[in-house]
Coordinates of C-alpha atoms in Angstrom, one line a residue:
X165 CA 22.8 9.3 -18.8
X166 CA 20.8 11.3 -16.4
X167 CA 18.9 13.4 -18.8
X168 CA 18.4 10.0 -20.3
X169 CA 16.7 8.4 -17.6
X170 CA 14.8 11.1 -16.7
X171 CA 13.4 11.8 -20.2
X172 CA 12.7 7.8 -20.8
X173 CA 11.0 7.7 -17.4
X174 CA 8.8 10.7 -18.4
X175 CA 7.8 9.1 -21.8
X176 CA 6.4 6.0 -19.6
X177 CA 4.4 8.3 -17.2
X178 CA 3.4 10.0 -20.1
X179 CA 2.0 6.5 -22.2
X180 CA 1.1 5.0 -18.6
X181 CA -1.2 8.4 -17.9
X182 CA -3.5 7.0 -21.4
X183 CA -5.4 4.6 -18.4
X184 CA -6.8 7.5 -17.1
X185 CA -6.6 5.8 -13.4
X186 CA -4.3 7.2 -10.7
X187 CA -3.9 3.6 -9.0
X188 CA -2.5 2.5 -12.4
X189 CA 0.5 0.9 -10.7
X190 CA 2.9 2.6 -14.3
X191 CA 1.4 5.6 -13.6
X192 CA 2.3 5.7 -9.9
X193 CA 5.9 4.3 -10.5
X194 CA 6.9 6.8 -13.3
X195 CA 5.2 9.6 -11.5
X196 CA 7.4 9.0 -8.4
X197 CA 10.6 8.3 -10.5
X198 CA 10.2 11.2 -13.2
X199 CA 9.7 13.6 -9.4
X200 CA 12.9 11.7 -8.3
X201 CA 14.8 12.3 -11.7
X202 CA 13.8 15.7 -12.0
X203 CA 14.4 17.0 -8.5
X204 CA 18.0 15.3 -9.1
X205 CA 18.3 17.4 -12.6
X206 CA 17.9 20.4 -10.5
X207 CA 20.4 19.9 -8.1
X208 CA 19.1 22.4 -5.6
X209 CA 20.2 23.3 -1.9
X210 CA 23.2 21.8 -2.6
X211 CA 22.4 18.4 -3.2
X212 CA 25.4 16.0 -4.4
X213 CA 25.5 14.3 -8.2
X214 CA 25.1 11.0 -9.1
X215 CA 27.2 8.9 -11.7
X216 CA 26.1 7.6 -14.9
X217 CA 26.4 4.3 -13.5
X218 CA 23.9 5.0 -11.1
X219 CA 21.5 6.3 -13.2
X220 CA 22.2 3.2 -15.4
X221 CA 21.3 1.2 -12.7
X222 CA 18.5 3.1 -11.9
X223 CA 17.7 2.7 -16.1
X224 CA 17.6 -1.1 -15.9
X225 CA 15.0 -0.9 -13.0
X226 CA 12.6 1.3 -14.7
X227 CA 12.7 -0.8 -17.9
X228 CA 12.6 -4.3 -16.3
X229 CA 9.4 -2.7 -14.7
X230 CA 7.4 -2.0 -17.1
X231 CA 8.8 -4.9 -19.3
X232 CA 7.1 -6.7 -16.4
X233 CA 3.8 -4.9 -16.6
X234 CA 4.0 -5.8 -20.8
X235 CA 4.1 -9.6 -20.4
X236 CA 1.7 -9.7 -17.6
X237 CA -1.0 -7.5 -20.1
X238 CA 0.0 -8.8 -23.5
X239 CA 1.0 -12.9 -22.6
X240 CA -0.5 -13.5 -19.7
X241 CA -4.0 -14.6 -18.4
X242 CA -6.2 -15.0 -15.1
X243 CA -7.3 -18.4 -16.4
X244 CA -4.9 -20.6 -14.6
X245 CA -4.8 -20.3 -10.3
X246 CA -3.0 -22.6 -7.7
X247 CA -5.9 -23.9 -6.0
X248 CA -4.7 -22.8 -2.4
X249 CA -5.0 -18.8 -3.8
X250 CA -8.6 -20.1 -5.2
X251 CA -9.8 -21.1 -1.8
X252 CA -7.9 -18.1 0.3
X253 CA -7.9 -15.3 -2.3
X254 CA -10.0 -15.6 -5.4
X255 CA -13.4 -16.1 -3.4
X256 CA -14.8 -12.9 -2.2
X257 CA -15.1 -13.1 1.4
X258 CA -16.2 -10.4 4.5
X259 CA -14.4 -8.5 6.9
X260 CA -14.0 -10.4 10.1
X261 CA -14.1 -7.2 12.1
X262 CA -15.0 -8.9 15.7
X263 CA -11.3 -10.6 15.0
X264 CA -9.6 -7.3 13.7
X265 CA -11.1 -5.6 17.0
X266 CA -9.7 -8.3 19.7
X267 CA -6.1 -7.4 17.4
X268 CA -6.0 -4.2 17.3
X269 CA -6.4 -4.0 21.3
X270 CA -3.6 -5.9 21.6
X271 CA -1.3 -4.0 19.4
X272 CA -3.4 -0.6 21.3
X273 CA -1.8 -1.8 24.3
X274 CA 1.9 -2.3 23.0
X275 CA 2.2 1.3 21.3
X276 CA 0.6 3.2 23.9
X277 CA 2.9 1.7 26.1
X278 CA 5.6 3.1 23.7
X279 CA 3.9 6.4 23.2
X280 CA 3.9 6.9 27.5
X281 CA 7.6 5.8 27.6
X282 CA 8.5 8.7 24.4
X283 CA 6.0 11.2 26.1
X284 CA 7.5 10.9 29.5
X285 CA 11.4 11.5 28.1
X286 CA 9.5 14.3 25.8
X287 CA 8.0 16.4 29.0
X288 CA 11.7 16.0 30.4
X289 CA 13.1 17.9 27.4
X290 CA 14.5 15.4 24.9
X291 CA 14.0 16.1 21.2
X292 CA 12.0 13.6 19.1
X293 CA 15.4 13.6 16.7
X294 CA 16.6 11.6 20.0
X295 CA 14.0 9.6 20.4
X296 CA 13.9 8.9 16.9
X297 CA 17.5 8.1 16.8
X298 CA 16.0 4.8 19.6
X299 CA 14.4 3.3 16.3
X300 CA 18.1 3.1 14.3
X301 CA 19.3 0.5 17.4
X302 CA 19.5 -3.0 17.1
X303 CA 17.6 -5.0 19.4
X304 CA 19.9 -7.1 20.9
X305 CA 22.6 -3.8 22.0
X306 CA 19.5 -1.2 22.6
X307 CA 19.7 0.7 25.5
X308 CA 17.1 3.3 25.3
X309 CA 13.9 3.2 27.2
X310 CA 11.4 2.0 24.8
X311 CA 12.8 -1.4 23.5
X312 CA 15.7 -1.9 26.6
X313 CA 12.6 -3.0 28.3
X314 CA 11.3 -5.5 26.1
X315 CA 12.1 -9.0 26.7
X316 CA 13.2 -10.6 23.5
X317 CA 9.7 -12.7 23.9
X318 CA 8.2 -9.6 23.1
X319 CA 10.4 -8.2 20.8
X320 CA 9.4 -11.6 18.9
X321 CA 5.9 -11.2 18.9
X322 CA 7.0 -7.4 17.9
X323 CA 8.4 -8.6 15.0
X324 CA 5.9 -11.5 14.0
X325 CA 2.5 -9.9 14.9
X326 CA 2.3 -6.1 16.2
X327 CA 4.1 -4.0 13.4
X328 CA 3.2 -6.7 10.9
X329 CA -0.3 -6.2 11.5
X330 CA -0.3 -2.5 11.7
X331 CA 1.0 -2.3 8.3
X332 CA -1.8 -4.6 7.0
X333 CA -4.7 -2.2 9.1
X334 CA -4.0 0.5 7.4
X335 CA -5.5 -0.5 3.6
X336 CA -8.1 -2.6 5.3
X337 CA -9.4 0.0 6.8
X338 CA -9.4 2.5 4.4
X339 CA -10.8 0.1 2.0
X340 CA -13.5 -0.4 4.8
X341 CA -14.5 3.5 4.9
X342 CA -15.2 4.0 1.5
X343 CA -17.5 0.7 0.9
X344 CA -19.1 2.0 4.0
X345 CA -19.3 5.4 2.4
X346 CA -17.8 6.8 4.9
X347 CA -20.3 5.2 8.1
X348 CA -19.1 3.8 11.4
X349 CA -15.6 4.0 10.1
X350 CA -14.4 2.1 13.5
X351 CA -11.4 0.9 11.9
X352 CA -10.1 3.6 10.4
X353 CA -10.8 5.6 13.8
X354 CA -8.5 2.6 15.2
X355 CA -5.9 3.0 12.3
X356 CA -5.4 6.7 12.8
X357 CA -5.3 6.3 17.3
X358 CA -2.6 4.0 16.3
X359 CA -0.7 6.0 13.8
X360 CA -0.6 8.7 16.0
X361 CA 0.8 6.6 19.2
X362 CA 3.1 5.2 16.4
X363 CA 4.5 8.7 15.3
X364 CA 4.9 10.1 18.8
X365 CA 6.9 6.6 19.8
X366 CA 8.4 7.2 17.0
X367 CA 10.5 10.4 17.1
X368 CA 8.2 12.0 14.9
X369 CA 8.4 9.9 11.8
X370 CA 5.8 10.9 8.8
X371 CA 5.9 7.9 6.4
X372 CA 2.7 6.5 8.2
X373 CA 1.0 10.0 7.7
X374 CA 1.8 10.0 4.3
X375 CA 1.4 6.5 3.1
X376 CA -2.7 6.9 5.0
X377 CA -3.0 10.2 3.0
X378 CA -1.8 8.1 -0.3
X379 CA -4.3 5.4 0.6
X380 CA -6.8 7.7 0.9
X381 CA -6.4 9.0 -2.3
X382 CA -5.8 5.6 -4.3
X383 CA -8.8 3.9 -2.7
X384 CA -11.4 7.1 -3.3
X385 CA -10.3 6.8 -7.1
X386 CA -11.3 3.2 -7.1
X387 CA -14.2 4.0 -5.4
X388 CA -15.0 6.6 -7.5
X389 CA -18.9 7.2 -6.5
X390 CA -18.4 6.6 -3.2
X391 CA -16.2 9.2 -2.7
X392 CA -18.4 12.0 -4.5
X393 CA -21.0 10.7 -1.7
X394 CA -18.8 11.0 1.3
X395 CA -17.3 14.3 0.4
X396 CA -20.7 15.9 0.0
X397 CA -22.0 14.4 3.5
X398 CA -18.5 14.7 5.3
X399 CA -16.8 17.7 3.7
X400 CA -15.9 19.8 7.4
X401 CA -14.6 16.6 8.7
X402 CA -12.2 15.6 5.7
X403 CA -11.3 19.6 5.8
X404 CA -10.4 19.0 9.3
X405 CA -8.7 15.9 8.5
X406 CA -6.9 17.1 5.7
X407 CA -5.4 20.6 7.9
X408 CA -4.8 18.0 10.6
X409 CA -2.6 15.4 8.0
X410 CA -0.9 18.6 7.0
X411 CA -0.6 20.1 10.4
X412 CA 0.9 17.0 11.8
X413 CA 3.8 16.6 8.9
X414 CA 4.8 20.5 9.3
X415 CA 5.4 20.5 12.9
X416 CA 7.1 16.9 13.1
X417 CA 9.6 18.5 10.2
X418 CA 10.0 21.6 12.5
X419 CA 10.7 19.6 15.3
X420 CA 13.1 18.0 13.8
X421 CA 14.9 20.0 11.6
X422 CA 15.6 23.6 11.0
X423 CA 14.6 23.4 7.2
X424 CA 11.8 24.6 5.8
X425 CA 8.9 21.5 4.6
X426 CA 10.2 22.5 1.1
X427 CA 13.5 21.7 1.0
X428 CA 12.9 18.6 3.5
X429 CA 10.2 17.2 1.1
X430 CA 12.6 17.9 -1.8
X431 CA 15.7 16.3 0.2
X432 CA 13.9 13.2 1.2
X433 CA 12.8 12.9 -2.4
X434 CA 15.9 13.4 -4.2
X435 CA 18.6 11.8 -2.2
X436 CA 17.9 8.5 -2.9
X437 CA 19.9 8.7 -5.9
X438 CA 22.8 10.5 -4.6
X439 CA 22.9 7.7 -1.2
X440 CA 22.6 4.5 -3.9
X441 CA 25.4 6.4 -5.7
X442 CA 27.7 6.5 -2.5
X443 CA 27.1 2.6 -2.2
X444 CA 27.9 1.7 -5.4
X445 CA 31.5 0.9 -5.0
X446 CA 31.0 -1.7 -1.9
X447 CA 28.4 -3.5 -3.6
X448 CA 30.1 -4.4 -7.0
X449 CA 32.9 -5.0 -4.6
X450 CA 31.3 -6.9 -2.2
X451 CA 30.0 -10.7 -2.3
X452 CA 26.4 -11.2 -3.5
X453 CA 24.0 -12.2 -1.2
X454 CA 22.8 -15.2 -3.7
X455 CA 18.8 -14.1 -2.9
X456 CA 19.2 -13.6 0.7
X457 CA 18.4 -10.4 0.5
X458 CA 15.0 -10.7 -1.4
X459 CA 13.8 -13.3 1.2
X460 CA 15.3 -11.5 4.4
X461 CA 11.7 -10.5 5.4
X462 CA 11.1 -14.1 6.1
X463 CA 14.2 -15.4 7.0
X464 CA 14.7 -13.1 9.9
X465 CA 12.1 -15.2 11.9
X466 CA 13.3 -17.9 12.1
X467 CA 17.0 -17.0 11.9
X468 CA 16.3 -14.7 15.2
X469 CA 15.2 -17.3 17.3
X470 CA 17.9 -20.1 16.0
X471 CA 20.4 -17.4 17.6
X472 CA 18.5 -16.9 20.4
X473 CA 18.6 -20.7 21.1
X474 CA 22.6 -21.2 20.6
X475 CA 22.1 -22.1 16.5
X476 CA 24.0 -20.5 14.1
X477 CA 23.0 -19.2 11.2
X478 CA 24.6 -19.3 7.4
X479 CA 27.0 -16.6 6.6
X480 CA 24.4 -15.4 3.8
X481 CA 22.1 -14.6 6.1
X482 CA 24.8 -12.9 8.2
X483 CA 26.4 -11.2 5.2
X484 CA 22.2 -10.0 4.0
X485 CA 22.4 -8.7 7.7
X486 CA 25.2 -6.3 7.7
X487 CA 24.2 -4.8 4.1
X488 CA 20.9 -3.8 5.5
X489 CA 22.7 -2.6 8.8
X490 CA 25.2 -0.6 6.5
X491 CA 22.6 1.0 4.4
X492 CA 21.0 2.3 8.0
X493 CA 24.3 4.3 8.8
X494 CA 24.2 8.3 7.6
X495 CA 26.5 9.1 4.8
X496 CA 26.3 12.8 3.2
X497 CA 24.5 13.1 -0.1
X498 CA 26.0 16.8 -0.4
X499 CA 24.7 19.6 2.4
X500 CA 23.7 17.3 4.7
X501 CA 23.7 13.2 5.6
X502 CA 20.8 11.2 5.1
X503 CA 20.5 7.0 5.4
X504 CA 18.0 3.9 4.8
X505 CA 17.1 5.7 1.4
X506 CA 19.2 2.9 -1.2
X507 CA 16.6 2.4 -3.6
X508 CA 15.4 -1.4 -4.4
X509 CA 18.7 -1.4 -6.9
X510 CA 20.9 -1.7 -3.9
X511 CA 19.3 -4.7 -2.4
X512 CA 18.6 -6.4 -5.9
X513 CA 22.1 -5.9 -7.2
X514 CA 23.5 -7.3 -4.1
X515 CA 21.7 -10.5 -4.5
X516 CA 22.5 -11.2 -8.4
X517 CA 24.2 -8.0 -9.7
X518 CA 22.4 -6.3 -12.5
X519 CA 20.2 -9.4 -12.9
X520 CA 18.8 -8.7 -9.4
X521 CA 17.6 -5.9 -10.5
X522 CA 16.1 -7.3 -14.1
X523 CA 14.0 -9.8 -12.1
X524 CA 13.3 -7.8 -8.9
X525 CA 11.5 -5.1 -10.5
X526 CA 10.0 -7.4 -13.7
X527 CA 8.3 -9.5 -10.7
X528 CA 7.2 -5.7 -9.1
X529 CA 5.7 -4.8 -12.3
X530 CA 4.3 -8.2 -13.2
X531 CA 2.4 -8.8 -10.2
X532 CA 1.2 -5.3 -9.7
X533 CA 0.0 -5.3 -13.3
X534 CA -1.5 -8.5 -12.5
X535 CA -3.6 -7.3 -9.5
X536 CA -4.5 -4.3 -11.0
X537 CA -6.4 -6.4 -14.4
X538 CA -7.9 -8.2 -11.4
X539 CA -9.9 -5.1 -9.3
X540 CA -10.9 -2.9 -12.4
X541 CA -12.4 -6.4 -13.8
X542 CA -14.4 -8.1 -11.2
X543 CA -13.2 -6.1 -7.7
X544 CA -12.8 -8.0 -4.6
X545 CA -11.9 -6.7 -1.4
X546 CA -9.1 -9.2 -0.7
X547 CA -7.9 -8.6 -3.5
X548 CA -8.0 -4.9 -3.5
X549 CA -6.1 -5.4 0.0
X550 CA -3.2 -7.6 -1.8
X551 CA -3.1 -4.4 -4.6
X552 CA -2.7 -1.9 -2.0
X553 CA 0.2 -3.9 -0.4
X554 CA 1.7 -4.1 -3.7
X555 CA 1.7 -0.4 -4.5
X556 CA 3.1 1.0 -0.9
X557 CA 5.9 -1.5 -2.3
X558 CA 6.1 0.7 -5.5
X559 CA 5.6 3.9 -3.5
X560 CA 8.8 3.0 -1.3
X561 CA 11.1 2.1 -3.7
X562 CA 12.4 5.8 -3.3
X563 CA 13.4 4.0 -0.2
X564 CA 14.2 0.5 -0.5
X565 CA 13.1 -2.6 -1.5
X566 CA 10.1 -3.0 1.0
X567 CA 10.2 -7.2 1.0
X568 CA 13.6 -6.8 3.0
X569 CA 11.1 -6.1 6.2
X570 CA 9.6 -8.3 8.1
X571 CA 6.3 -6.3 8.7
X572 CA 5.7 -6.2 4.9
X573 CA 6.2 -9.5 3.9
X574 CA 4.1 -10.7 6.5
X575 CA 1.3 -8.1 6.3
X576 CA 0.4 -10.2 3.0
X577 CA -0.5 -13.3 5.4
X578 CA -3.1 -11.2 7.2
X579 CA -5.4 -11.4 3.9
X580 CA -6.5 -15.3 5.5
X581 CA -7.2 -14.0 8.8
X582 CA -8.7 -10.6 8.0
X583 CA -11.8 -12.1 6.1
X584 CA -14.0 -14.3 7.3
X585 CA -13.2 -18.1 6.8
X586 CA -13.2 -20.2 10.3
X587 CA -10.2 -22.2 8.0
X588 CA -8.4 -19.1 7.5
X589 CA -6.6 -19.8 10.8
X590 CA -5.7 -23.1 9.3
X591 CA -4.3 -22.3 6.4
X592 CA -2.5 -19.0 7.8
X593 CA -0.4 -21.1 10.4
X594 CA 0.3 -23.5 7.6
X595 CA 1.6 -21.2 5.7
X596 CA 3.4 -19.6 8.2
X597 CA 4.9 -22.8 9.4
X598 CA 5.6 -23.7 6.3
X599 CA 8.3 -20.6 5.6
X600 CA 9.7 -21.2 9.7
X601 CA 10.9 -24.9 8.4
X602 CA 11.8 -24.1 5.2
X603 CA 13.4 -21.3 4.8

């Protein structure tokens, strides 16, 4: 079944490469998967093997995909909108970058607060795999210095708003530099000052380095002449930038670990298999989650704050809880233990077995396909920004099924407050009212 997969999942890369674009949203799932698949046929550095089952699992997903991306091209139209995504989306709007500023000071202020608290425990001799071990805690029984401290009213606006909105700032602004061509780039200036205090306060972590580089790279294909133009005006500073992106990744995986960036790249892009492999057994075994799962970005809100005032919440929600608390514990995937990395299958199966996964991934495809007819036919920048959103979620799935966090779900919001519309705020706390009673 492996050899299968992997050779079905090549064939698609292979038809999805006949668009000629690298932001196709086929070309960047299969391109990821037929990586994962191969690095798995390998089995190098001693890397454990995966059942059929998984792989059939992992079959399902790939297909329902692009089945997704079929419909959406073949059957499907841009005719017919909902008239709230005419008014919010479908009009082309500006950047409201006097409100993005006043933000982005805010959430300044909260990580550099975070970065002084790692830096300080870093000059006394702590490792950053220490510090990053800080992120794995649950709020509620931390005990380490960065979020001990926090009252839960600012763990709350945490949750809601800072981390939230730092996911959404990082496509903006990169979408921002190249229809600038590359001038007064203040937001991406902003976006890398807060990566960096984010990686520090973080233990080191790389997936923000990474997913900026990959941003980087998507949105100068789109923006295929304005990229030639920067590079010939800019080329020593994106040299720089590019050693410096690098750099940064090398030495965090030095610091914490002895392997070399090889084998750690090839690790963390091949054990997702292995890990959704080890969890197989509990979820067929366990009780499905009935959708909980696929709507636990939102329902964490208000389900945090109904504890916090003495409500209890459904055992669903508790049940969707403790599978995405399990999948965070290390389990070994052969020479060493790795966690978090479960794939969207485990979360998908979990909600409706292998129908989870059928309409989890046939939604991914369909509305990334959707997106992407939208920006090669008549580009707009809130849209682009929706697009980007939507392929980080494909990018992850070597990880997990990104709508299980609260920061991506509610990134998408920031599209009616991050272009200019004095209603945006309206509609935005409508909206986000609307999922607090609701859901």
């Amino acid at each position: 079944m492996q050899s299968i997969c992997f050779a079905i999942c090549l064939l698609l890369f292979l038809f999805s490469s006949f668009r000629k674009k690298i932001y196709d949203p086929a070309f960047i799932m299969y391109g990821i998967w037929s990586a994962i698949l191969f690095f798995n046929l390998l089995g190098a550095y001693g890397i454990n093997k995966a059942s059929s089952k998984a792989y059939y699992y992992v079959f399902i997903g790939l297909i329902s995909f692009f089945i997704g991306i079929i419909i959406q091209t073949i059957v499907c139209t841009d005719r017919i909108y909902f008239k709230i995504a005419q008014f919010t989306i479908n009009k082309e709007k500006e950047i409201n970058y006097r409100l993005i500023y006043i933000l982005s000071g805010i959430v300044l202020v909260l990580n550099l607060i975070d970065f002084l608290i790692a830096v300080s425990y870093l000059f006394k001799g702590m490792s950053y795999s220490q510090i990053r071990s800080w992120k794995m805690e649950i709020f509620e029984d931390a005990t380490n210095p960065i979020s001990g401290r926090r009252s839960f009213l600012e763990q709350t606006f945490r949750v809601i708003f800072v981390e939230p909105f730092a996911t959404a700032l990082a496509p903006i602004a990169v979408i921002d530099f190249f229809k600038k061509g590359g001038k007064k780039s203040n937001l991406l200036v902003i976006t890398i000052l807060n990566m960096v205090l984010g990686t520090i306060s973080g233990g080191g972590s790389r997936l923000g380095v990474i997913t900026l580089i990959l941003m980087l790279t998507i949105v100068g294909a789109i923006y295929e002449e304005e990229s030639k133009n920067i590079v010939k005006k800019m080329k020593k500073k994106i040299i720089v930038l590019i050693i410096a992106g690098i750099g940064s990744i090398v030495f965090f995986t030095s610091q914490r670990t002895r392997a070399s960036v090889f084998e750690e790249s090839y690790y963390y892009i091949a054990l997702c298999i292995p890990l959704f492999d080890y969890w197989i057994p509990t979820i067929e075994s366990g009780a499905h989650t009935n959708g909980m799962m696929i709507l636990h970005g939102i329902t964490r809100i208000p389900c945090m704050i109904f504890e916090k005032v003495g409500f209890g919440n459904g055992e669903l929600y508790h049940l969707a809880r403790d599978y995405i608390l399990s999948a965070n514990s290390f389990r070994s995937v052969g020479a060493r233990g790795a966690n978090s990395f479960v794939t969207p299958f485990y979360y998908l199966y979990l909600d409706f077995g292998i129908f989870g996964i059928m309409l989890g991934m046939f939604l991914l495809g369909y509305s990334a396909e959707k997106y992407y007819k939208r920006i090669c036919k008549d580009m707009k920048t809130q849209e682009l920004f929706i697009y980007l959103l939507i392929l980080r979620g494909i990018i992850f799935t070597f990880i997990r099924w990104d709508f299980i966090s609260t920061n991506y779900v509610l990134a998408y919001f920031f599209v009616v407050i991050f272009f200019k519309k004095k209603k945006n705020f309206l509609i935005f706390f409508f909206l986000f009212f609307f999922f607090f009673f609701f859901f």
